[in-house]
Short mmCIF file of C-alpha atoms in Angstrom, two decimals:
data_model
loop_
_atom_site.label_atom_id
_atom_site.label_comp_id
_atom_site.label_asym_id
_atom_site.label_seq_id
_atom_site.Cartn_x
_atom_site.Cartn_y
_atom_site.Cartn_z
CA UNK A 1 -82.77 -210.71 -55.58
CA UNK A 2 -83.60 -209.70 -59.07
CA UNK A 3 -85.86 -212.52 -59.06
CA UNK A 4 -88.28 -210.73 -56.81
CA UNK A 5 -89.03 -207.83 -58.68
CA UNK A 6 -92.29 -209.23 -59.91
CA UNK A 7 -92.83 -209.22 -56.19
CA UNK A 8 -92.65 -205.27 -56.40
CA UNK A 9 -96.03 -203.37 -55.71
CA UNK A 10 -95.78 -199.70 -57.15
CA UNK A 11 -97.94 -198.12 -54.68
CA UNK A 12 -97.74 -194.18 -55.46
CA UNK A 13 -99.96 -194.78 -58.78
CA UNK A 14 -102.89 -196.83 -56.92
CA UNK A 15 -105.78 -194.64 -56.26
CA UNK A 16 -107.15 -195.23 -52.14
CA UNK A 17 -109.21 -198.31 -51.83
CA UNK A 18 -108.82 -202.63 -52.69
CA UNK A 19 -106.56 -203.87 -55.38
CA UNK A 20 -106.33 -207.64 -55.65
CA UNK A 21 -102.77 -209.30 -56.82
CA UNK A 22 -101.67 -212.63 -57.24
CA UNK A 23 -99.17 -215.06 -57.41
CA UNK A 24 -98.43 -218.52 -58.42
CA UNK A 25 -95.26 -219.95 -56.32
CA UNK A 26 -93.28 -222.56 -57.28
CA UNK A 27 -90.18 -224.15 -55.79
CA UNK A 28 -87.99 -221.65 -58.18
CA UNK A 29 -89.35 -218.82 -55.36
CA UNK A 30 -87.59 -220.64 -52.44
CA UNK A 31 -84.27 -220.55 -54.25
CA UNK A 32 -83.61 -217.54 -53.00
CA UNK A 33 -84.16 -218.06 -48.90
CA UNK A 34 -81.87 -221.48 -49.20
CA UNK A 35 -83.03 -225.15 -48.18
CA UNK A 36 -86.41 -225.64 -46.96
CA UNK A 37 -88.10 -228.92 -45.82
CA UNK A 38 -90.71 -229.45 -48.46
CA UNK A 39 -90.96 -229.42 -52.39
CA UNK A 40 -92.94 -229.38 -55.31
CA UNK A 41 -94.85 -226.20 -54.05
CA UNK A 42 -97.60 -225.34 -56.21
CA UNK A 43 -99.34 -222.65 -54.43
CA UNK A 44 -101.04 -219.88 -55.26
CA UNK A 45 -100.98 -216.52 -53.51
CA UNK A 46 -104.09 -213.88 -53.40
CA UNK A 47 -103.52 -210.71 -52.04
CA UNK A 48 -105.98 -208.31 -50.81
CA UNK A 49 -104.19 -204.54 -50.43
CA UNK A 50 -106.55 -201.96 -49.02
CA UNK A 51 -104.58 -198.10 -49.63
CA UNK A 52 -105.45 -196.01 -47.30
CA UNK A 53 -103.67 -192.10 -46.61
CA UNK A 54 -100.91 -193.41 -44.66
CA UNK A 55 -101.30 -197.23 -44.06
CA UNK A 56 -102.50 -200.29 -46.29
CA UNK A 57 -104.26 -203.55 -45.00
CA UNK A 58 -102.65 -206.40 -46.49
CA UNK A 59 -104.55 -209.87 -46.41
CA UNK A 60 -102.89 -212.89 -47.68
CA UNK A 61 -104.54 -216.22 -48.82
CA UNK A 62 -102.36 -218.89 -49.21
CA UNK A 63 -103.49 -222.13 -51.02
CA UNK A 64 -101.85 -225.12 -52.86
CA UNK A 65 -100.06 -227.89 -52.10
CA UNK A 66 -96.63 -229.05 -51.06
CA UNK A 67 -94.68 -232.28 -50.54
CA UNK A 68 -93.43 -232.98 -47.17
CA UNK A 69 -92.02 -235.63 -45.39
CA UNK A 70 -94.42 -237.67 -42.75
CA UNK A 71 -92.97 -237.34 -39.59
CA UNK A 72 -94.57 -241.28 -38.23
CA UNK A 73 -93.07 -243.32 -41.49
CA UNK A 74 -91.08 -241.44 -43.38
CA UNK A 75 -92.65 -241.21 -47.08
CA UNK A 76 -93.38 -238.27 -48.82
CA UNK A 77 -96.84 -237.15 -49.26
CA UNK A 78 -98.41 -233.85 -50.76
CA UNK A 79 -99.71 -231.40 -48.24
CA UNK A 80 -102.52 -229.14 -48.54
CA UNK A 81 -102.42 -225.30 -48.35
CA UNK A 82 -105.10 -223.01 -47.00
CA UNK A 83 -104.32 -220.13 -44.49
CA UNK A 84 -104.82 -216.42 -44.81
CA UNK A 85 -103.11 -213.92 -42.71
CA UNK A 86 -103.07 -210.40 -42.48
CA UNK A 87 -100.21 -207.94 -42.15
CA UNK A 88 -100.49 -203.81 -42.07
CA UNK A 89 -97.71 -201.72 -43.23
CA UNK A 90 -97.80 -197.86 -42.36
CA UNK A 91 -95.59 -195.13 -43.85
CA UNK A 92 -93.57 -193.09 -41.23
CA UNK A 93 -91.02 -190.70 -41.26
CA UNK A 94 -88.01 -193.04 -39.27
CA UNK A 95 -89.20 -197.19 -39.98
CA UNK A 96 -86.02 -197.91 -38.96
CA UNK A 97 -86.73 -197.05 -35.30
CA UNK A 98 -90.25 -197.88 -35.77
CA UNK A 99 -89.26 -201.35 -37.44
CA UNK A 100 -87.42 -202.39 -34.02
CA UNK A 101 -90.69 -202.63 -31.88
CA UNK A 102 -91.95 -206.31 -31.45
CA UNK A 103 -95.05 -206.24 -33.54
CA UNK A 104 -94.61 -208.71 -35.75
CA UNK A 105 -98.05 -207.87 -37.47
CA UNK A 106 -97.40 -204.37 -38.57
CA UNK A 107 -94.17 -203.31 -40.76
CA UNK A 108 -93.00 -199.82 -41.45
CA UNK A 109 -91.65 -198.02 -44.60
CA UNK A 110 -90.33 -194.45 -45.34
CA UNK A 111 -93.15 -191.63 -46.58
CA UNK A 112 -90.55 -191.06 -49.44
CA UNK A 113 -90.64 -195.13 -50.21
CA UNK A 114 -92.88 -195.83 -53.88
CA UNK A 115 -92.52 -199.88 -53.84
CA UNK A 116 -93.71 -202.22 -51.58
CA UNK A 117 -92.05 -205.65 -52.12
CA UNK A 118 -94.28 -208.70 -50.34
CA UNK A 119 -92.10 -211.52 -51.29
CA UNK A 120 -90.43 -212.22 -47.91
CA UNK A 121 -94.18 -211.93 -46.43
CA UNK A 122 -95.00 -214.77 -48.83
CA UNK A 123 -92.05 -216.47 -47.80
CA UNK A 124 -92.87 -216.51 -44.05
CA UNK A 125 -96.83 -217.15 -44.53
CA UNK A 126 -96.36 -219.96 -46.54
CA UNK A 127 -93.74 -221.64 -44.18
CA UNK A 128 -96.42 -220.60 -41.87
CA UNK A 129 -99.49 -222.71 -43.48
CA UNK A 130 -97.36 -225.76 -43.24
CA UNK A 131 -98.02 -227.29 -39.94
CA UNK A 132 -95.35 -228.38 -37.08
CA UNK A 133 -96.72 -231.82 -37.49
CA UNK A 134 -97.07 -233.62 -40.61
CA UNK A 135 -98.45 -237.00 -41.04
CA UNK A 136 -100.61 -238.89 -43.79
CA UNK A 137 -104.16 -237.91 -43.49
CA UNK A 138 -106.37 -240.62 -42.86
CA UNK A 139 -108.50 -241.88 -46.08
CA UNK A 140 -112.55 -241.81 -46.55
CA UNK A 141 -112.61 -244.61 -44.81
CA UNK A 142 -110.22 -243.38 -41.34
CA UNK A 143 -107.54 -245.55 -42.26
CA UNK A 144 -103.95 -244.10 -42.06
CA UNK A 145 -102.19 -243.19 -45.65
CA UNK A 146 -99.05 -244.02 -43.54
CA UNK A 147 -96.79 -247.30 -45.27
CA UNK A 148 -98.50 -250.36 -43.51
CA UNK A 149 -95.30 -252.18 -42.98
CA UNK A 150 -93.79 -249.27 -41.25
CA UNK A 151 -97.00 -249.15 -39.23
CA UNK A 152 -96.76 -252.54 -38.29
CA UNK A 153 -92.80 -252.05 -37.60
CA UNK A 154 -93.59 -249.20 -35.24
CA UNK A 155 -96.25 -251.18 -33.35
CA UNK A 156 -93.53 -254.47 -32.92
CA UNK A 157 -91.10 -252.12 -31.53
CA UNK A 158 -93.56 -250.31 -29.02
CA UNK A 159 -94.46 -253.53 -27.82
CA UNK A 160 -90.83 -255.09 -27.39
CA UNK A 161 -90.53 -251.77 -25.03
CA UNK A 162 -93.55 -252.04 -23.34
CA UNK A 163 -92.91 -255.96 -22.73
CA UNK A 164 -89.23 -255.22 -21.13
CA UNK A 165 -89.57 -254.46 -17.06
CA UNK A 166 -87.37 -251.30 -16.12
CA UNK A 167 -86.35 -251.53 -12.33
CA UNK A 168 -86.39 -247.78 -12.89
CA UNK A 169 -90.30 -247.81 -13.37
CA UNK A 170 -90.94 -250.54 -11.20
CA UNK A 171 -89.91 -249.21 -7.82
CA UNK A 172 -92.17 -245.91 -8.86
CA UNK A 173 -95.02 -247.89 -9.74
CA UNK A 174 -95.50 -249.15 -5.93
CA UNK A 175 -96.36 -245.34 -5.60
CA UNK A 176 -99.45 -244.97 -8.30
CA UNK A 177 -101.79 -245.78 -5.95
CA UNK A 178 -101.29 -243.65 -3.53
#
């Protein structure tokens, strides 16, 4: 975890008010949370931390670009990045009780704490700009970036499966029309 110190916000120095950090991720990052399902991240991290007495706003912007796998043929393509999310974190006198409600938008951390590390946040927003569902974007034109020929192979085999007659479906189809 050494390789998240630069991760490390010293807080107690900061006077009350915005400071603006940021952070270029690479695939060297996720090294340290195990296997993930994309590579080649190149993203870039802004962060937005508003002090305040006994809380700070923190606003992430995530942008970049990873590769993923499309989910309808199966070839790699490079995702784009662009979220932002916002997370507070307030200083208490027990976080570990307070840490155990279900708000998954606020954290908590000691009064006596000086460093604020937002590298797991990173982790999880980043996971969190990549969407369930990947597939090719469609060109200028509208036409899939999917592989053609595993286009074409998908459409052969919906058809052999819409041409074969179920006796399951065909006694409930007597009942459509009613």
């Amino acid at each position: 975890m050494k390789a998240l110190r630069q991760f490390d916000i010293a807080f107690v120095g900061l006077k009350p008010g915005e400071h603006t950090f940021e952070y270029q991720i690479t695939d060297s990052f996720f090294e340290n949370y195990g296997a993930q399902d994309f590579s080649n991240c190149n993203a870039t991290v802004k962060l937005l931390l508003d002090k305040k007495n006994t809380f700070f706003l923190l606003k992430f912007e995530i942008g970049g670009t990873v590769s993923v796998n499309c989910d309808r043929c199966g070839q790699p393509f490079e995702l784009q990045l662009w979220d932002d999310f916002e997370h507070v974190v307030k200083m208490v006198n027990n976080p570990d009780e307070m840490n155990e409600e279900d708000d998954t938008d606020v954290s908590f951390i000691a009064l006596t704490e000086s460093h604020l590390n937002v590298a797991d946040w990173i982790y999880e927003f980043i996971n969190l700009s990549i969407p369930m569902q990947r597939i090719h974007p469609a060109d200028s034109s509208g036409k899939s970036g999917c592989d053609p020929k595993i286009l074409d192979m998908l459409d052969q085999m919906n058809n052999q499966a819409n041409e074969k007659d179920n006796p399951i479906w065909k006694d409930l189809d007597k009942f459509r029309n009613n």
